[in-house]
Short mmCIF file of C-alpha atoms in Angstrom, two decimals:
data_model
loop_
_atom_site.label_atom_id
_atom_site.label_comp_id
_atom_site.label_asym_id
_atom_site.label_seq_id
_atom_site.Cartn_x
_atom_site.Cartn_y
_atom_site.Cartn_z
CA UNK A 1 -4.81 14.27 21.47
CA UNK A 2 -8.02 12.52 22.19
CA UNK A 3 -10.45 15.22 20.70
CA UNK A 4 -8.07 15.41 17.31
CA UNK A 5 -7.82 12.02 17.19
CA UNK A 6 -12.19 12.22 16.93
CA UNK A 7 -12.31 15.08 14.58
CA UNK A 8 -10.23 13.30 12.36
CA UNK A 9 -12.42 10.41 12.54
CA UNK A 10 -14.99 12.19 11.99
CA UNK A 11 -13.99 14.22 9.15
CA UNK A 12 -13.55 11.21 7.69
CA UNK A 13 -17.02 9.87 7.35
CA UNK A 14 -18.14 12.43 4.48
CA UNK A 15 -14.64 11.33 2.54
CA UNK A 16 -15.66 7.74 2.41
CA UNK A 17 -18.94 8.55 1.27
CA UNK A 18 -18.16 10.99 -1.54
CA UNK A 19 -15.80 8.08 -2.86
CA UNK A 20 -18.36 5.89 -1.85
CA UNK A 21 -21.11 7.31 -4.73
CA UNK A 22 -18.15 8.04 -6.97
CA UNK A 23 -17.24 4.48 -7.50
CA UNK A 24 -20.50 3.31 -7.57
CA UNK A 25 -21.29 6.14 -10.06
CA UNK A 26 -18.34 5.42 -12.27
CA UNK A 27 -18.99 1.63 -12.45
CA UNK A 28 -22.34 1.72 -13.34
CA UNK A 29 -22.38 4.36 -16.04
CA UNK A 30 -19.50 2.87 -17.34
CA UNK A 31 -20.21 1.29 -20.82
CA UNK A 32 -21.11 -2.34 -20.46
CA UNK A 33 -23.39 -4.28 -19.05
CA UNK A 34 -22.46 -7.22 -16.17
CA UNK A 35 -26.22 -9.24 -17.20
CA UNK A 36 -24.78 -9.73 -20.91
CA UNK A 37 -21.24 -10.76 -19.77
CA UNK A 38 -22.57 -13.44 -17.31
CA UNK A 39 -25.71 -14.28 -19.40
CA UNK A 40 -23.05 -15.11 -22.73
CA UNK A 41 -23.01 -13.90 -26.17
CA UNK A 42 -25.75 -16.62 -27.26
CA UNK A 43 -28.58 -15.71 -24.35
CA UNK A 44 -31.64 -14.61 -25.29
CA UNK A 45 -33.17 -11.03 -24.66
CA UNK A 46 -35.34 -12.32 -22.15
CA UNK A 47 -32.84 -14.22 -20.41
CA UNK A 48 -30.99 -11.07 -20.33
CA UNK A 49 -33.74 -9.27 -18.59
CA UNK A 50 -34.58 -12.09 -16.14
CA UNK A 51 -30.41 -12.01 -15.01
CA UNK A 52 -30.98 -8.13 -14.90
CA UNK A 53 -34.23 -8.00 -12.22
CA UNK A 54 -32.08 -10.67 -10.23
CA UNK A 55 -29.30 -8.47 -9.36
CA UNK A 56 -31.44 -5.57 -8.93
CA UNK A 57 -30.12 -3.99 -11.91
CA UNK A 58 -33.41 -2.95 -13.03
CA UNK A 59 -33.88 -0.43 -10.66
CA UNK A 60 -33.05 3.12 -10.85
CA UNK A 61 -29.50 4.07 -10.18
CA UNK A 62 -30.25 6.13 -6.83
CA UNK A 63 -32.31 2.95 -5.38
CA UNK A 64 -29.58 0.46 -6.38
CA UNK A 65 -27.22 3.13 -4.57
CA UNK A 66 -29.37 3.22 -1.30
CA UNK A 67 -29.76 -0.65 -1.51
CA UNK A 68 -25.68 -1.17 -1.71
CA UNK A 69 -25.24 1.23 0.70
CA UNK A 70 -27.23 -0.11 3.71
CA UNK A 71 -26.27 -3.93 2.80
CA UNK A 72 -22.51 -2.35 3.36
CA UNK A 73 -23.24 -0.17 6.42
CA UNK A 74 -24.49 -4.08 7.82
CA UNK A 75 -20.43 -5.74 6.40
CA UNK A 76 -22.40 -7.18 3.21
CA UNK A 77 -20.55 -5.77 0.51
CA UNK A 78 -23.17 -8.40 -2.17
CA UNK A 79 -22.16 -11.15 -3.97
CA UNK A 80 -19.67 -12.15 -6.75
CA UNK A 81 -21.83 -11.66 -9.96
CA UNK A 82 -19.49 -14.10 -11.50
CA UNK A 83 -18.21 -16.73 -8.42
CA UNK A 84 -21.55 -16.15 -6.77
CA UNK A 85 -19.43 -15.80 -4.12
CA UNK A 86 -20.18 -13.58 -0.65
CA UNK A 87 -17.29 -10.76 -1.93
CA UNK A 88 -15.97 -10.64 1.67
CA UNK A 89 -15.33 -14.09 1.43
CA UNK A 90 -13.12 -13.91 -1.94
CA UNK A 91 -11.58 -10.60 0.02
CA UNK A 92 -10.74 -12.49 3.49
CA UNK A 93 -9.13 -15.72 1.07
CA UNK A 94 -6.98 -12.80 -1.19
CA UNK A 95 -5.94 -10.55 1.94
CA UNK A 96 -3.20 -12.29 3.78
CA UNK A 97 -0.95 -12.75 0.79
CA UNK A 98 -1.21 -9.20 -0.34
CA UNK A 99 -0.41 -7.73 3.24
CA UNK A 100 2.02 -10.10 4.24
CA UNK A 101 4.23 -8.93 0.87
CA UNK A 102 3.02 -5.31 2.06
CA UNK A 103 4.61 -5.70 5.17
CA UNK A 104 7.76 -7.44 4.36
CA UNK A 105 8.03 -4.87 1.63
CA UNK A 106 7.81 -2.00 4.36
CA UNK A 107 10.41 -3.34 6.39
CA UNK A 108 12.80 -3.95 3.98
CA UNK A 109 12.36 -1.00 2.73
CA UNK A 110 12.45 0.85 6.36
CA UNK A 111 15.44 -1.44 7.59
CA UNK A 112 18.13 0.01 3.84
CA UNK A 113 16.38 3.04 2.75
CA UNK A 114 16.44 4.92 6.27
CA UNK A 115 20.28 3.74 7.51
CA UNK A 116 21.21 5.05 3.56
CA UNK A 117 19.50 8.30 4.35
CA UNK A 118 21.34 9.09 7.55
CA UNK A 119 24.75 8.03 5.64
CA UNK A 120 24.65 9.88 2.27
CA UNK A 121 23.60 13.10 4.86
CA UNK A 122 26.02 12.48 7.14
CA UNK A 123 28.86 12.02 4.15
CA UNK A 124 26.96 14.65 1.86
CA UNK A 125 29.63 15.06 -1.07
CA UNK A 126 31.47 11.83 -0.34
CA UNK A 127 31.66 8.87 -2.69
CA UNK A 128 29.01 7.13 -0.10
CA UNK A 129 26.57 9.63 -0.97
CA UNK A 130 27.06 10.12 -4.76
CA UNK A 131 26.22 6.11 -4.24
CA UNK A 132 23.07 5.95 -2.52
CA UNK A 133 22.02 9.30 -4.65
CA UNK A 134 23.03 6.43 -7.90
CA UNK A 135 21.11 3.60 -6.55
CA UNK A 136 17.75 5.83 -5.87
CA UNK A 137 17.90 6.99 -9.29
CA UNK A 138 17.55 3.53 -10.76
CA UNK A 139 15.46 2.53 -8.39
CA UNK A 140 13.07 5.50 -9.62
CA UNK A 141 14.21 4.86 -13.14
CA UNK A 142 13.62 0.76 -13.48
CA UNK A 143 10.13 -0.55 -13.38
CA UNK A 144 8.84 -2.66 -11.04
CA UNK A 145 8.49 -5.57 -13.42
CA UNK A 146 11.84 -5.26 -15.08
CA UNK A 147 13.34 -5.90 -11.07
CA UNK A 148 11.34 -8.79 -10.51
CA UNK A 149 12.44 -10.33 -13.70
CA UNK A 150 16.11 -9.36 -12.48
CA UNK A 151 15.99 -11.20 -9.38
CA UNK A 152 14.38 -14.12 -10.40
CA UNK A 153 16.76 -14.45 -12.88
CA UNK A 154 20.00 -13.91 -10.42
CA UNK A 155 18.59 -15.45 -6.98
CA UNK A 156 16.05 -17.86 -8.45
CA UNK A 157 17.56 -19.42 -11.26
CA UNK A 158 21.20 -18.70 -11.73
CA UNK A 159 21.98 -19.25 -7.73
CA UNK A 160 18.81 -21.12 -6.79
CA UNK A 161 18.70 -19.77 -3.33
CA UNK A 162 15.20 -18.91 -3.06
CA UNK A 163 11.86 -20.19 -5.00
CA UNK A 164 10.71 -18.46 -8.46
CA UNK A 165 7.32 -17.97 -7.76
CA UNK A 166 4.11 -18.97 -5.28
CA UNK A 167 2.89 -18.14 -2.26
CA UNK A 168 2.93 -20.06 1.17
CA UNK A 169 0.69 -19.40 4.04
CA UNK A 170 2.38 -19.41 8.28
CA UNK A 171 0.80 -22.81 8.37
CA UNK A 172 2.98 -24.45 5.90
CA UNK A 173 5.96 -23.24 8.20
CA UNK A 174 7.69 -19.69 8.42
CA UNK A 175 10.36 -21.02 6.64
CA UNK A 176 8.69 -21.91 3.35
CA UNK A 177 6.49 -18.54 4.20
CA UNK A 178 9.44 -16.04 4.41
CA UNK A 179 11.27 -17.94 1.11
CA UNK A 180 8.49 -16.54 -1.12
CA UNK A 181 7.99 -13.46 0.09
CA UNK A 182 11.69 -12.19 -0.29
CA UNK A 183 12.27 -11.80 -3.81
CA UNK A 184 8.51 -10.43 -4.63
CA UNK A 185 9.07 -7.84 -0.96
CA UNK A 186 12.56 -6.54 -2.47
CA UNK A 187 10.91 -6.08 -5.87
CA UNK A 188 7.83 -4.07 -4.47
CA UNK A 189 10.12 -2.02 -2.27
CA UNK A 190 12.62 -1.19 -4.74
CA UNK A 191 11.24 2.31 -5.48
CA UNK A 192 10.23 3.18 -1.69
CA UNK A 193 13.44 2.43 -0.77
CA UNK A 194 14.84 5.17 -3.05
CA UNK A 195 12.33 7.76 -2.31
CA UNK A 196 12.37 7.19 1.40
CA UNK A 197 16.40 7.16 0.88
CA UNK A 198 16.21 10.68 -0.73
CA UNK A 199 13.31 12.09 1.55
CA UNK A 200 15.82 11.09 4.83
CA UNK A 201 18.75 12.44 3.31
CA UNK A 202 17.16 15.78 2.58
CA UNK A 203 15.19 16.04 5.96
CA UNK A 204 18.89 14.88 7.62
CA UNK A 205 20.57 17.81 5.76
CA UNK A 206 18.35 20.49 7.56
CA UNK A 207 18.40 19.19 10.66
CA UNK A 208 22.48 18.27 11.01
CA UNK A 209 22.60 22.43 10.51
CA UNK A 210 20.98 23.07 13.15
CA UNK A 211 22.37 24.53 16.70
CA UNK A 212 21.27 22.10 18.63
CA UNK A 213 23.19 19.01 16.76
CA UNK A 214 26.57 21.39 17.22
CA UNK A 215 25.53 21.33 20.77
CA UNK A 216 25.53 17.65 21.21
CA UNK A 217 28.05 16.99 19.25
CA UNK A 218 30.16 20.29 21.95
CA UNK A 219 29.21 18.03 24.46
CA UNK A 220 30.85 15.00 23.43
CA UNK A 221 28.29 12.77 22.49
CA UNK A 222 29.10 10.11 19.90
CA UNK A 223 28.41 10.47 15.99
CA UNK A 224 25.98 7.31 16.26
CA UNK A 225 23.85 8.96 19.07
CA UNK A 226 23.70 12.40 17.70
CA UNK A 227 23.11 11.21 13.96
CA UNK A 228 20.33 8.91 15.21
CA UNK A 229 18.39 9.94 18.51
CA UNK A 230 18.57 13.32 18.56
CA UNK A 231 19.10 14.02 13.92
CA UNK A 232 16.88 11.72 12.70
CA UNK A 233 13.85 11.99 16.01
CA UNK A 234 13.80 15.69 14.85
CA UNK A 235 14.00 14.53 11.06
CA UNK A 236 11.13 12.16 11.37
CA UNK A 237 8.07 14.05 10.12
CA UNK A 238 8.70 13.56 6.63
CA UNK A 239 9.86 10.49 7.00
CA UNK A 240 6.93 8.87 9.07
CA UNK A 241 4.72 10.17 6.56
CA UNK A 242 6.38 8.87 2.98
CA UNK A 243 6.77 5.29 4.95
CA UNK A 244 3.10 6.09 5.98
CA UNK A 245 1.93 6.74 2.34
CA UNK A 246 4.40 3.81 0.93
CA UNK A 247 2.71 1.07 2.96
CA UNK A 248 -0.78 1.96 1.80
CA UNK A 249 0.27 2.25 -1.58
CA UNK A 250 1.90 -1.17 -1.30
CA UNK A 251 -0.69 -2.88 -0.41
CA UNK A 252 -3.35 -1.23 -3.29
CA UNK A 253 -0.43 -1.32 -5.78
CA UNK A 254 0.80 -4.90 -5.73
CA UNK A 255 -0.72 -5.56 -9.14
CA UNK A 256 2.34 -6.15 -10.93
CA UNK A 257 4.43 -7.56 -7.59
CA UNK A 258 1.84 -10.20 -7.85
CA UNK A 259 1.74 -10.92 -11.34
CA UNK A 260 4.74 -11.38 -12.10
CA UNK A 261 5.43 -13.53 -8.67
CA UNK A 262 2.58 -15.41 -9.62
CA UNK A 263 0.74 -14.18 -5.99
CA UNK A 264 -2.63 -15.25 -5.46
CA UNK A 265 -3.56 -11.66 -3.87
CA UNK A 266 -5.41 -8.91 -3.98
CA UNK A 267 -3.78 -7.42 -6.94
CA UNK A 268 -4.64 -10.56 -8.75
CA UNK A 269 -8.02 -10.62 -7.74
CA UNK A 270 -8.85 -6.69 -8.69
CA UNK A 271 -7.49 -7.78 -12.56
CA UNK A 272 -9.99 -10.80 -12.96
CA UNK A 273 -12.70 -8.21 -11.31
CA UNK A 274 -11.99 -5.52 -13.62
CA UNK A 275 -12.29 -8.02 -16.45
CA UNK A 276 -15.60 -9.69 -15.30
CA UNK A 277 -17.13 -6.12 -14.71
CA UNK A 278 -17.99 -8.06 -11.15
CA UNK A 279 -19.13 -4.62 -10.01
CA UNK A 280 -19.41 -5.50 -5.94
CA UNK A 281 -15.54 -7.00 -6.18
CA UNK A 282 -14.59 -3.99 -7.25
CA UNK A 283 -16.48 -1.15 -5.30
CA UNK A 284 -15.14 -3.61 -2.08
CA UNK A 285 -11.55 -3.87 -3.07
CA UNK A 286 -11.85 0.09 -3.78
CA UNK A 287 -13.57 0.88 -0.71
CA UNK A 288 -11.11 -0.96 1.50
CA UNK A 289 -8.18 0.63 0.05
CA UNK A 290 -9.70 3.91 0.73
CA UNK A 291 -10.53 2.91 4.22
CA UNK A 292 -7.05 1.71 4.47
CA UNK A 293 -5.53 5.21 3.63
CA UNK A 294 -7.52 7.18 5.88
CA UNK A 295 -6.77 5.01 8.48
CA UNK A 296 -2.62 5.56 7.76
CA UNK A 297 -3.06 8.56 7.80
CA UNK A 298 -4.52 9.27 10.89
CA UNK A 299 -1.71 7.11 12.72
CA UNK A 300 0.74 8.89 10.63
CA UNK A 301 -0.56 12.35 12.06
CA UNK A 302 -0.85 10.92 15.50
CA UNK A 303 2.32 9.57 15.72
CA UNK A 304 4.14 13.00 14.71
CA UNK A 305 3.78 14.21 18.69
CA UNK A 306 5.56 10.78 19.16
CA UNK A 307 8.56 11.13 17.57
CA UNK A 308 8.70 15.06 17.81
CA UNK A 309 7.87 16.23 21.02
CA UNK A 310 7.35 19.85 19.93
CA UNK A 311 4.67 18.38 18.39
CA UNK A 312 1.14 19.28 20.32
CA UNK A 313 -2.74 18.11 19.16
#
């Protein structure tokens, strides 16, 4: 386990530095140029030029490359060219609201879409199952936005259970915290749930088939045990790795989630980057998300001798 554990690590190096040069490559060969945005439409040439030698933009591409890539090797990832802002900074302010939905999201989604699974399997044909099979299909078929318009509209407004919009940090209370995060987490998880729904229901099917689920069941364990320690353990491969994939796409595709929820996130702050051209917001933001797949992904493939035990590194 240990020596897999370090090849992946280190197979991961060369991955983060090809995307590494191809963001930085795609950003600044991109047309546009950040000097003119910040300098405004009525600067002169040479005020142009002296914005331009101040950010090192000047330089050839391969030197600005070398430069960015030692400052981030030392956790400087530059400054804002529009805040003039340290970018970790406006990353570390934007980064709890984003994972916070992320995570609510992921265990909503965990807590309906895997007990649905193991029911429409268990009940394959039933009503039950033509049901959850029905609710994944809108859930594929509905975008994101259209949901979060939906429930702010039923919970928000008609009923007035929860707040419309905002977000609320642990130190204003868990209570005003966990308000505004459920209607933007049931929004974001609306389509994970249905995938991960499907995925368990067609990784159940296989497994209930097997000989060793007629033997428990010969031996008179309950339904409930059989369906989920020993069905769903043996079922979990698939599982563990769309809820792997789900979370990291959560949290680098929250753009809309937080729009729309009016979320002061990481979503929100990619947009206003993207705008701005603020080239070191956005190779950070990218980075990170990269950083933050690799790093599922390794605990996904870890934990697969966990929950299968045939399973061996």
């Amino acid at each position: 386990m240990l020596g897999y554990f370090i090849r992946r690590l280190l197979a991961a190096i060369p991955v983060m530095l090809v995307l590494a040069l191809s963001v930085f490559l795609l950003l600044r060969l991109s047309p546009g140029d950040p000097a003119v945005i910040i300098a405004g439409d009525m600067a002169s040439p040479e005020q142009v030029a002296s914005i331009r030698t101040a950010l090192g933009l000047d330089q050839p591409i391969y030197t600005q490359f070398f430069i960015w890539m030692g400052n981030m090797l030392q956790g400087d990832f530059g400054t804002s060219l529009i805040s003039q802002t340290s970018v970790m900074t406006m990353i570390t302010q934007r980064l709890e609201p984003t994972v916070s939905l992320a995570l609510a999201a992921i265990v909503f989604t965990v807590l309906i879409s895997v007990p649905l699974g193991v029911i429409a399997a268990w009940r394959q044909g039933s009503w039950v199952d033509n049901l959850v099979m029905s609710v994944s299909v809108v859930g594929f078929s509905v975008p994101v936005f259209v949901i979060g318009y939906i429930v702010i509209q039923v919970f928000a407004i008609k009923l007035g259970w929860l707040p419309v919009q905002g977000y609320r940090s642990l130190d204003n209370g868990f209570g005003e915290f966990a308000s505004r995060l459920v209607l933007p987490a049931l929004t974001l998880s609306s389509v994970y749930i249905a995938l991960i729904a499907r995925m368990t229901r067609a990784s159940m099917l296989e497994v209930l088939k097997e000989d060793y689920i007629r033997t428990a069941r010969a031996k008179g364990l309950g339904e409930r045990l059989v369906l989920f320690r020993h069905a769903l353990r043996n079922a979990g491969v698939p599982i563990l790795t769309v809820i792997g994939t789900g979370f990291a796409l959560m949290v680098s595709g929250v753009v809309v989630t937080e729009s729309v929820f009016n979320i002061p996130g990481l979503g929100r702050l990619i947009i206003d980057a993207v705008l701005a051209r603020d080239y070191p917001v956005i190779q950070a933001i990218i980075l990170l998300t990269a950083g933050l797949y690799v790093f599922i992904n390794l605990l996904i493939d870890l934990s697969y001798a966990i929950t299968d035990p045939r399973i061996r590194y």
